[in-house]
Every structure is written in C-alpha cells, then in structure tokens.
Short mmCIF file of C-alpha atoms and ligand atoms in Angstrom, two decimals:
data_model
loop_
_atom_site.label_atom_id
_atom_site.label_comp_id
_atom_site.label_asym_id
_atom_site.label_seq_id
_atom_site.Cartn_x
_atom_site.Cartn_y
_atom_site.Cartn_z
CA MET B 865 76.76 131.57 111.23
CA ILE B 866 77.26 132.72 114.83
CA ILE B 867 79.68 135.46 115.79
CA THR B 868 80.72 135.62 119.42
CA SER B 869 82.46 138.72 120.73
CA THR B 870 84.16 138.25 124.06
CA GLN B 871 86.92 140.27 125.74
CA PRO B 872 88.97 142.63 123.62
CA GLY B 873 92.72 142.05 123.97
CA ASP B 874 95.54 144.25 125.26
CA MET B 875 97.43 144.28 121.96
CA ASP B 876 95.80 146.31 119.23
CA LYS B 877 96.29 144.09 116.18
CA ARG B 878 93.72 141.29 115.84
CA VAL B 879 94.68 137.96 114.33
CA GLY B 880 92.12 135.85 112.44
CA VAL B 881 92.81 132.12 112.08
CA LEU B 882 91.23 129.75 109.59
CA GLY B 883 90.85 126.51 111.53
CA GLY B 884 90.62 125.80 115.22
CA GLY B 885 92.40 122.46 115.65
CA GLN B 886 95.34 121.75 117.94
CA LEU B 887 97.73 124.03 116.04
CA GLY B 888 95.23 126.87 116.35
CA ALA B 889 94.81 126.06 120.05
CA MET B 890 98.54 126.23 120.74
CA LEU B 891 98.71 129.48 118.75
CA VAL B 892 95.96 130.89 120.98
CA GLU B 893 97.78 129.69 124.10
CA ALA B 894 100.87 131.61 122.98
CA ALA B 895 98.78 134.68 122.14
CA ASN B 896 96.96 134.61 125.47
CA GLN B 897 100.09 135.46 127.42
CA LEU B 898 100.35 138.78 125.56
CA ARG B 899 96.55 139.13 125.38
CA ILE B 900 96.76 139.23 121.59
CA PRO B 901 93.17 138.83 120.37
CA VAL B 902 92.92 135.75 118.12
CA ASN B 903 89.64 135.31 116.26
CA VAL B 904 89.04 131.69 115.37
CA LEU B 905 86.90 130.45 112.48
CA ASP B 906 85.77 126.88 113.04
CA VAL B 907 82.95 124.88 114.62
CA GLY B 908 81.65 125.87 118.06
CA HIS B 909 83.72 123.70 120.36
CA SER B 910 86.91 123.45 118.36
CA SER B 911 90.16 122.99 120.32
CA ALA B 912 91.26 126.59 119.76
CA LYS B 913 88.00 128.13 120.99
CA GLN B 914 88.16 126.08 124.19
CA VAL B 915 91.27 128.00 125.23
CA SER B 916 90.28 131.47 124.09
CA SER B 917 87.85 133.93 125.54
CA ILE B 918 89.61 136.87 123.93
CA GLY B 919 88.57 137.99 120.46
CA THR B 920 85.63 137.57 118.14
CA HIS B 921 85.04 133.99 117.11
CA VAL B 922 83.16 132.94 114.02
CA GLU B 923 81.27 129.67 114.15
CA GLY B 924 81.24 127.92 110.83
CA SER B 925 83.44 126.07 108.39
CA PHE B 926 86.84 127.44 107.47
CA LYS B 927 85.87 126.38 103.94
CA ASP B 928 82.83 128.72 103.90
CA ARG B 929 83.50 131.90 101.88
CA GLU B 930 81.01 134.05 103.78
CA ALA B 931 82.41 132.96 107.13
CA ILE B 932 85.94 133.83 105.95
CA LYS B 933 84.73 137.29 104.94
CA LYS B 934 83.22 137.75 108.43
CA LEU B 935 86.52 136.70 110.00
CA ALA B 936 88.41 139.16 107.78
CA ALA B 937 86.04 141.95 108.78
CA VAL B 938 86.99 141.62 112.46
CA SER B 939 90.74 140.94 111.95
CA ASP B 940 93.84 142.91 111.00
CA VAL B 941 95.93 139.91 109.95
CA VAL B 942 94.47 136.63 108.69
CA THR B 943 96.51 133.42 108.94
CA VAL B 944 95.89 129.67 108.70
CA GLU B 945 96.47 126.63 110.87
CA ILE B 946 95.69 124.33 107.94
CA GLU B 947 96.62 124.77 104.27
CA HIS B 948 93.52 123.06 102.86
CA VAL B 949 91.56 126.28 102.46
CA ASP B 950 89.96 128.10 99.54
CA THR B 951 92.70 130.44 98.34
CA THR B 952 90.44 132.30 95.90
CA ILE B 953 88.64 133.85 98.88
CA LEU B 954 91.99 134.58 100.57
CA GLU B 955 93.04 136.35 97.37
CA GLU B 956 89.81 138.35 97.45
CA ILE B 957 90.09 139.45 101.10
CA SER B 958 93.78 140.32 100.72
CA SER B 959 92.73 143.68 99.27
CA THR B 960 91.26 144.68 102.64
CA VAL B 961 93.17 142.61 105.22
CA ASP B 962 96.76 141.43 105.58
CA VAL B 963 96.89 137.68 104.70
CA GLN B 964 100.01 135.90 106.03
CA PRO B 965 101.64 133.96 104.59
CA SER B 966 100.56 135.09 101.12
CA TRP B 967 97.56 133.32 99.53
CA LYS B 968 99.91 132.55 96.61
CA THR B 969 102.17 130.61 98.96
CA ILE B 970 99.26 128.69 100.47
CA ARG B 971 97.88 127.96 96.97
CA THR B 972 101.16 126.47 95.78
CA ILE B 973 101.92 124.50 98.93
CA GLN B 974 98.40 123.00 99.31
CA ASP B 975 98.93 121.14 96.03
CA LYS B 976 101.84 118.80 96.76
CA TYR B 977 102.72 118.36 93.10
CA ALA B 978 102.61 122.11 92.36
CA GLN B 979 104.74 122.59 95.50
CA LYS B 980 107.36 120.16 94.14
CA GLU B 981 107.41 121.86 90.73
CA TYR B 982 107.82 125.26 92.39
CA LEU B 983 110.67 124.05 94.60
CA HIS B 984 112.33 122.45 91.56
CA GLU B 985 112.17 125.81 89.73
CA TYR B 986 114.00 127.44 92.63
CA GLY B 987 116.67 124.74 92.74
CA VAL B 988 115.46 123.00 95.90
CA ALA B 989 116.02 119.22 95.77
CA THR B 990 112.89 117.04 96.16
CA ALA B 991 112.01 113.42 95.39
CA LYS B 992 111.40 112.95 91.65
CA SER B 993 107.68 113.13 90.93
CA VAL B 994 105.44 112.30 87.98
CA GLN B 995 101.94 113.65 87.60
CA LEU B 996 99.20 111.15 86.63
CA GLU B 997 97.05 112.57 83.83
CA THR B 998 94.24 110.25 84.90
CA ALA B 999 93.88 107.95 87.91
CA SER B 1000 94.26 104.89 85.69
CA VAL B 1001 96.39 101.76 85.75
CA GLU B 1002 97.90 102.81 82.37
CA ASP B 1003 99.08 106.17 83.73
CA LEU B 1004 100.43 104.59 86.91
CA GLU B 1005 102.25 102.07 84.71
CA LYS B 1006 103.82 104.99 82.78
CA ALA B 1007 104.89 106.69 86.01
CA SER B 1008 106.42 103.47 87.35
CA SER B 1009 108.43 102.99 84.14
CA ILE B 1010 110.02 106.39 84.89
CA LEU B 1011 110.39 106.10 88.68
CA GLY B 1012 110.76 102.34 89.18
CA LEU B 1013 109.16 100.34 92.00
CA PRO B 1014 108.46 100.70 94.85
CA LEU B 1015 107.00 104.19 94.55
CA MET B 1016 104.71 106.31 96.68
CA LEU B 1017 101.37 107.20 95.10
CA LYS B 1018 100.10 110.48 96.56
CA SER B 1019 97.03 112.69 96.42
CA ARG B 1020 97.94 116.18 95.27
CA ARG B 1021 95.49 117.83 97.66
CA GLU B 1022 93.81 117.47 101.07
CA ALA B 1023 96.53 115.10 102.29
CA TYR B 1024 97.55 114.87 105.93
CA ASP B 1025 98.81 112.22 108.35
CA GLY B 1026 99.59 109.94 105.41
CA ARG B 1027 95.92 109.71 104.41
CA GLY B 1028 96.69 110.68 100.84
CA ASN B 1029 99.60 108.22 100.49
CA TYR B 1030 99.74 104.67 99.21
CA PRO B 1031 103.01 102.70 98.95
CA VAL B 1032 103.03 100.79 95.68
CA LYS B 1033 105.44 97.87 95.93
CA THR B 1034 104.59 95.76 92.86
CA LYS B 1035 102.40 95.99 89.78
CA GLU B 1036 99.82 93.90 91.61
CA ASP B 1037 99.24 96.93 93.91
CA PHE B 1038 98.30 99.33 91.09
CA LYS B 1039 94.56 98.76 91.05
CA HIS B 1040 94.17 98.74 94.80
CA ALA B 1041 96.34 101.85 95.26
CA LEU B 1042 94.20 103.82 92.79
CA GLU B 1043 91.01 102.66 94.49
CA ALA B 1044 92.36 103.42 97.96
CA LEU B 1045 93.16 107.01 96.99
CA GLY B 1046 89.69 107.67 95.71
CA GLY B 1047 89.92 106.90 92.00
CA THR B 1048 89.04 110.32 90.62
CA LYS B 1049 91.26 112.46 92.85
CA SER B 1050 94.19 114.19 91.27
CA LEU B 1051 97.23 111.98 91.91
CA TYR B 1052 100.97 111.94 91.38
CA ALA B 1053 103.67 109.33 91.89
CA GLU B 1054 106.86 109.94 93.83
CA LYS B 1055 110.14 108.06 93.60
CA TRP B 1056 110.64 105.92 96.68
CA ALA B 1057 113.06 107.58 99.08
CA ASN B 1058 115.29 105.01 100.74
CA PHE B 1059 115.94 107.31 103.64
CA ARG B 1060 118.28 106.73 106.54
CA MET B 1061 116.36 109.24 108.60
CA GLU B 1062 113.70 111.90 108.32
CA LEU B 1063 114.55 115.42 109.46
CA ALA B 1064 112.45 118.54 109.88
CA VAL B 1065 113.25 122.17 110.44
CA MET B 1066 110.80 124.89 111.44
CA VAL B 1067 111.69 128.04 109.53
CA VAL B 1068 110.30 131.46 110.38
CA LYS B 1069 109.97 134.10 107.69
CA THR B 1070 109.84 137.61 109.11
CA LYS B 1071 109.75 141.00 107.40
CA ASP B 1072 113.56 140.99 107.64
CA GLY B 1073 114.50 137.48 106.46
CA VAL B 1074 114.52 133.80 107.41
CA LEU B 1075 115.30 132.35 110.84
CA SER B 1076 115.35 128.68 111.75
CA PHE B 1077 114.75 126.43 114.74
CA PRO B 1078 117.12 123.49 115.38
CA THR B 1079 117.10 120.37 113.20
CA THR B 1080 114.67 117.74 114.45
CA GLU B 1081 114.65 114.02 113.72
CA THR B 1082 111.14 112.75 113.00
CA VAL B 1083 110.01 109.13 113.21
CA HIS B 1084 106.87 108.15 111.31
CA GLU B 1085 104.82 105.00 111.63
CA ASN B 1086 102.35 104.21 108.82
CA SER B 1087 103.06 107.68 107.41
CA ILE B 1088 102.00 109.42 110.67
CA CYS B 1089 104.51 111.27 112.80
CA LYS B 1090 105.08 109.28 116.00
CA LEU B 1091 108.14 110.83 117.63
CA THR B 1092 110.52 113.76 117.25
CA TYR B 1093 114.04 114.03 118.69
CA THR B 1094 115.81 117.39 119.00
CA PRO B 1095 118.69 117.67 118.39
CA ALA B 1096 118.51 114.97 115.72
CA ARG B 1097 120.45 111.88 116.87
CA SER B 1098 123.56 110.73 114.99
CA VAL B 1099 123.61 113.68 112.62
CA SER B 1100 126.99 115.27 111.94
CA ASP B 1101 127.51 119.03 112.07
CA ALA B 1102 127.92 119.04 108.30
CA ILE B 1103 124.54 117.35 107.72
CA ASN B 1104 122.90 119.54 110.29
CA ARG B 1105 124.17 122.62 108.44
CA LYS B 1106 123.00 121.17 105.11
CA ALA B 1107 119.51 120.53 106.55
CA GLN B 1108 119.33 124.06 107.93
CA ASP B 1109 120.45 125.56 104.61
CA LEU B 1110 118.03 123.46 102.55
CA ALA B 1111 115.06 124.29 104.80
CA ARG B 1112 115.86 128.01 104.77
CA LYS B 1113 116.32 127.99 101.00
CA ALA B 1114 112.96 126.21 100.55
CA VAL B 1115 111.10 128.77 102.67
CA ALA B 1116 112.94 131.80 101.28
CA CYS B 1117 111.48 131.22 97.81
CA PHE B 1118 107.91 131.69 99.05
CA GLN B 1119 106.13 135.00 99.70
CA GLY B 1120 104.81 136.16 103.04
CA LYS B 1121 105.55 135.85 106.74
CA GLY B 1122 105.08 133.17 109.36
CA ALA B 1123 106.33 129.79 110.57
CA PHE B 1124 106.84 127.04 107.98
CA GLY B 1125 107.48 123.32 108.55
CA VAL B 1126 110.01 121.71 106.20
CA GLU B 1127 110.11 117.89 106.17
CA MET B 1128 113.19 116.27 104.65
CA PHE B 1129 114.58 112.84 103.75
CA LEU B 1130 118.22 112.09 104.59
CA LEU B 1131 119.23 109.38 102.11
CA GLU B 1132 121.84 106.66 102.69
CA ASP B 1133 124.45 108.65 100.73
CA ASP B 1134 123.77 111.76 102.89
CA THR B 1135 121.79 113.50 100.13
CA LEU B 1136 119.00 115.64 101.53
CA LEU B 1137 115.65 116.06 99.76
CA VAL B 1138 112.64 118.12 100.78
CA ASN B 1139 109.68 115.79 101.31
CA GLU B 1140 107.08 118.52 101.79
CA MET B 1141 106.41 121.88 103.40
CA ALA B 1142 103.63 123.34 105.50
CA PRO B 1143 102.86 127.10 105.49
CA ARG B 1144 102.07 127.16 109.23
CA PRO B 1145 103.21 125.82 112.62
CA HIS B 1146 103.80 122.08 112.38
CA ASN B 1147 103.71 118.87 114.41
CA SER B 1148 107.51 118.58 114.19
CA GLY B 1149 107.76 121.91 116.02
CA HIS B 1150 105.61 121.10 119.08
CA TYR B 1151 108.79 120.50 121.10
CA THR B 1152 109.68 124.21 120.82
CA ILE B 1153 107.04 125.06 123.46
CA GLU B 1154 109.15 123.56 126.24
CA ALA B 1155 112.58 123.28 124.61
CA CYS B 1156 113.28 126.62 122.93
CA ARG B 1157 113.46 130.20 124.15
CA VAL B 1158 110.57 131.11 121.88
CA SER B 1159 108.04 128.52 120.66
CA GLN B 1160 107.02 128.07 117.01
CA TYR B 1161 103.65 129.56 117.97
CA GLU B 1162 105.16 132.70 119.49
CA ALA B 1163 107.47 132.87 116.49
CA HIS B 1164 104.54 132.63 114.05
CA LEU B 1165 102.69 135.43 115.86
CA SER B 1166 105.86 137.54 116.02
CA ALA B 1167 106.46 137.10 112.28
CA ILE B 1168 102.93 137.96 111.16
CA LEU B 1169 102.60 140.88 113.60
CA ASP B 1170 106.12 142.26 113.01
CA LEU B 1171 107.15 141.85 116.64
CA PRO B 1172 110.91 141.62 117.34
CA LEU B 1173 112.47 138.19 116.70
CA ARG B 1174 116.11 137.18 116.22
CA GLN B 1175 117.90 133.96 115.33
CA GLU B 1176 119.22 133.52 118.89
CA ASP B 1177 115.61 133.54 120.19
CA LEU B 1178 115.01 130.20 118.44
CA GLU B 1179 117.88 128.36 120.16
CA LEU B 1180 117.39 125.04 121.90
CA ARG B 1181 117.54 125.32 125.69
CA GLU B 1182 117.43 121.60 126.39
CA PRO B 1183 117.24 118.39 124.30
CA ALA B 1184 113.67 117.17 123.85
CA VAL B 1185 111.64 114.16 122.73
CA MET B 1186 108.03 114.62 121.59
CA LEU B 1187 105.59 111.71 121.38
CA ASN B 1188 102.22 112.03 119.64
CA ILE B 1189 99.19 110.56 121.39
CA LEU B 1190 96.96 109.04 118.73
CA GLY B 1191 93.47 107.64 119.11
CA GLY B 1192 93.70 103.87 119.68
CA GLU B 1193 91.42 100.84 119.49
CA ALA B 1194 89.56 101.78 122.72
CA LYS B 1195 87.90 105.18 122.70
CA ASP B 1196 89.65 106.36 125.87
CA SER B 1197 93.10 104.85 125.27
CA HIS B 1198 94.57 108.33 124.69
CA LEU B 1199 93.41 109.33 128.16
CA GLN B 1200 95.07 106.27 129.69
CA ILE B 1201 98.33 107.32 128.03
CA ALA B 1202 97.96 110.88 129.30
CA GLU B 1203 97.26 109.60 132.82
CA ALA B 1204 100.28 107.30 132.76
CA ALA B 1205 102.46 110.19 131.57
CA LEU B 1206 101.46 112.29 134.58
CA LYS B 1207 103.38 109.87 136.83
CA ASP B 1208 106.59 111.55 135.66
CA ARG B 1209 106.08 115.29 135.85
CA TRP B 1210 109.04 115.95 133.56
CA LEU B 1211 106.68 114.72 130.85
CA LYS B 1212 104.56 117.64 129.69
CA VAL B 1213 101.17 116.43 128.52
CA HIS B 1214 99.12 118.40 126.00
CA LEU B 1215 95.55 117.22 125.33
CA TYR B 1216 93.60 118.76 122.47
CA GLY B 1217 90.03 118.47 123.80
CA LYS B 1218 88.76 116.74 120.67
CA GLY B 1219 86.28 114.54 122.57
CA GLN B 1220 85.73 111.21 120.83
CA ALA B 1221 88.89 109.54 119.65
CA ARG B 1222 89.13 107.92 116.25
CA LYS B 1223 91.86 105.43 115.52
CA GLY B 1224 94.96 107.28 114.35
CA ARG B 1225 93.56 110.76 115.13
CA LYS B 1226 95.97 113.12 116.88
CA MET B 1227 94.49 113.53 120.38
CA GLY B 1228 97.44 115.07 122.20
CA HIS B 1229 101.20 114.93 122.60
CA ILE B 1230 103.86 114.63 125.28
CA THR B 1231 107.16 116.51 125.38
CA VAL B 1232 110.02 115.71 127.71
CA CYS B 1233 113.13 117.87 128.04
CA ALA B 1234 116.27 116.69 129.83
CA PRO B 1235 119.95 117.65 130.03
CA THR B 1236 120.79 114.95 127.45
CA ILE B 1237 118.75 113.38 124.66
CA SER B 1238 119.40 109.90 126.11
CA GLU B 1239 117.92 110.99 129.46
CA ALA B 1240 114.87 112.34 127.62
CA GLU B 1241 114.62 109.03 125.70
CA ARG B 1242 114.83 107.04 128.93
CA ARG B 1243 111.98 109.04 130.45
CA ILE B 1244 109.65 108.72 127.45
CA GLN B 1245 110.33 104.98 126.90
CA PRO B 1246 107.61 103.67 129.29
CA LEU B 1247 105.03 105.65 127.31
CA ILE B 1248 106.27 104.32 123.98
CA ASP B 1249 106.05 100.79 125.47
CA LEU B 1250 102.50 101.46 126.65
CA ILE B 1251 101.44 102.69 123.21
CA ASP B 1252 103.14 99.78 121.39
CA LYS B 1253 101.56 97.26 123.79
CA GLY B 1254 98.08 98.59 122.99
CA LYS B 1255 98.52 97.87 119.28
CA PRO B 1256 96.73 94.88 117.78
P1 ATP L 1173 101.72 115.27 107.04
O1 ATP L 1173 100.81 114.82 108.11
O2 ATP L 1173 103.14 115.45 107.46
O3 ATP L 1173 101.19 116.43 106.25
P2 ATP L 1173 101.28 113.80 104.61
O4 ATP L 1173 100.00 113.06 104.66
O5 ATP L 1173 101.31 115.05 103.80
O6 ATP L 1173 101.84 114.01 106.05
P3 ATP L 1173 103.85 112.89 103.56
O7 ATP L 1173 104.60 113.84 104.37
O8 ATP L 1173 103.89 113.02 102.08
O9 ATP L 1173 102.32 112.75 104.01
O10 ATP L 1173 104.32 111.41 103.91
C1 ATP L 1173 104.19 110.89 105.21
C2 ATP L 1173 105.33 109.94 105.48
O11 ATP L 1173 105.32 108.87 104.52
C3 ATP L 1173 106.71 110.56 105.33
O12 ATP L 1173 107.06 111.30 106.47
C4 ATP L 1173 107.55 109.31 105.11
O13 ATP L 1173 107.75 108.60 106.31
C5 ATP L 1173 106.65 108.49 104.19
N1 ATP L 1173 106.93 108.86 102.77
C6 ATP L 1173 106.38 109.88 102.08
N2 ATP L 1173 106.86 109.97 100.84
C7 ATP L 1173 107.76 108.97 100.71
C8 ATP L 1173 108.63 108.55 99.66
N3 ATP L 1173 108.66 109.16 98.48
N4 ATP L 1173 109.43 107.49 99.91
C9 ATP L 1173 109.42 106.85 101.10
N5 ATP L 1173 108.63 107.20 102.13
C10 ATP L 1173 107.81 108.26 101.96
MG1 MG L 1174 101.52 116.99 104.43
MG1 MG L 1175 104.42 115.07 105.91
#
C-alpha cells in the first residue's frame, strides 16, 4: 500500500473517498475550487487522482480493509463514490471518523432487494419483487407465477450499468438467464415495468433536511443510461411534483448526509415507482455541473461538510441534455466522439482518463445547455447520430 501526501488544502476538514472513478474525479474537481483536501483510495492512476494533487492519497483497493483504515486515519469525513464496498469496515471506522452517508444506509442500498424491502416498509412504491431462494429454474418458475412474464431477473449485489440484469421474456429464457447472471449469485425477480418514461431526481440530504434538484428524464439503451433531458420532456407539473415528492420521501427514510440518486419508472397510467437508489452522486446528475447553480458534487461536499446549502441553490439555470460516451467497437471511438463534439463549443466534453476503452464502459460524457430543451436537443443530435452510426 502506498500513501502519497501532497499539498494540504485551504479548508480544514479532510474528505476521504472510497473509489476514484469518474464520480470521484468530478467530486475532486468541485473540491479543488475551494481547496478542500480530498483523499482518494483507489489504484494509482485512477480518474480522481489524475485531477487531484491536494490531500493524502492511498493506493490500493477500496475493498481492502487495511487501506480503508489508512484512509480513515488521514480523513475527517469518509464518503463513497460507489456503494459496492465492505460496510463492516465502514461500521468499524465510524467510531473514529464521520462516515457519510451512514454505513447502515450504504449496507441497505447496496443490496437491491434489501433496498426494495426497506423502501416498502417506509411506504415508498417500488416494482414488485420476489427473492429467489436458490438460483434454480424451479425458483424462477415460482417467481414468474407470482409476477408474470416478462420479468427482470436481477443480481442483488454488485450491479451497475445493467450488468446484473437479465430480461426474461418466456420460460425458454429461464436457464440462460440464470447462467448469464452467474448461477450462484444471490438473485431476485422484478415485475416488468411497462414504463412510459424513466425519471431521476438527485436528492441532497443535509443536517437540516432534504433538498432536491430538478426532475430529469433518463433514456437507457440495453440497461445503460444513454441520455438525460432536464427538465424532463412532456411531463406535467403534477407528475413533476409527484416525482419530486417520491424521490424526497425515498431519501428521507435513510440515515446520513450527502447526494442520492433516485431512479424512477413513470408507468402508462402515470403511476410512479422507484426503480433504485444510489447513496452518492449519480450519472443522472452530471448535467448539474453546467446547468444548475450548484452541482451535485458541490452539493454532496456541502452536505457532508455542513456547508450552507438551500433549495434555491439547486435550481436549473438552463435546460440541458447529457449524452454518455461509452467505449465502442474500436478502442479509440470514444475519442473520435469527443473530438467531433469539440466542433460545437456549446457542447461541454468531460473525459474520464480511463485509458483503454472496453465496449460499453463509460469513458466520458457531453453536456449541452441552451435556452430551450429543443435547442439543446438540436445541438446534441449530430453526436447521437455519430454514436448510432458506429453501432454494429
Ligand atoms: P445503474 O447503472 O443505474 O446502477 P443497474 O445495473 O443497477 O443500473 P437498473 O437500474 O436496475 O440497473 O436497471 C437498468 C435499466 O434497465 C433501467 O433503467 C430500465 O431501463 C431497465 N429496467 C430495470 N428494471 C426494469 C423493470 N423491472 N422493468 C423494465 N425495465 C427495467
Ligand atoms: Mg444500480
Ligand atoms: Mg439504475
């Protein structure tokens, strides 16, 4: 394990982050402006470390207990940029360092089925789910007799970018779905949501209460977020209010401070269900960097450090579209997209410095703000066309 001490910061409280991916990097970028020292625990050249020379970085895995203890020893507040962490060690260090949000919150949310049960207990509507006792065709059969087909088979843990999901359309899919999700992993089945749209709200829990960013429309392709539109298109004021209320209610029932992502399904009959939550800044909130008065990253730092933050600080300044840049078939296709985007300087390109692209890996994103959402859509369209053209 290597510990690298660089510049101390100007602010006195030190933040420790488990994970140094793109969310950690954008958190560091927000912290840099105030010279808040952010100590990152991850491998040597992780995205977050590339943009930070303030703080004391720990080189190692954010799953390594000893490395987490080292991070805690040099930090005043410990937070996460990924929920797939060992919460028993977070519980242990919480006696000596402030862990935000609470390890209990991270423990519940990291298990998607436990998260659903918890939300259900607090009266938050989610898609009906059935736990599979074993990853067997018989148990999947039982679940499908309760939920009907199609259904979504999901891994309870370690899921991201749709990697733990398998759509089960007919009984013929059962065997393959179980194999595709790893056979022995803990699984659950979810009732298929015939959604009209997907919405997301970033909610910020501070020491004083819950605040929320505007309602965003998210568009997924193969279970991976492709685009976000803020404000959400063709959503009435009433639905917007319902989405805001549901997202706030979902976050309010968890302990601790910080930014939370709440993903929702808007069904054909206008019912809203929570799909899932994230106890950290979230892909659906990238747009806030350019489009809101305060970004989700500044908001997360403000919440965990008890800096002033009010509801009006989270307002939208201008409509925005965000497009994810994923790794494509060719190893530099993400760079070609970034280069093409630079032809229109209204498009703000963020690259994550991950080096080698893998197909479907998030390599960067583009945000465009404009006076109207249709103007923002018009400006991003050539990039969407370029991405769609590159698909096999
Ligand atoms: P993330 O990267 O957001 O953490 P994830 O791997 O945890 O994603 P989910 O959010 O569970 O996956 O699902 C990804 C996408 O798959 C959803 O946004 C939605 O488009 C689709 N999906 C998930 N669950 C269902 C469902 N029950 N019915 C229909 N579509 C679903
Ligand atoms: Mg998820
Ligand atoms: Mg999701």
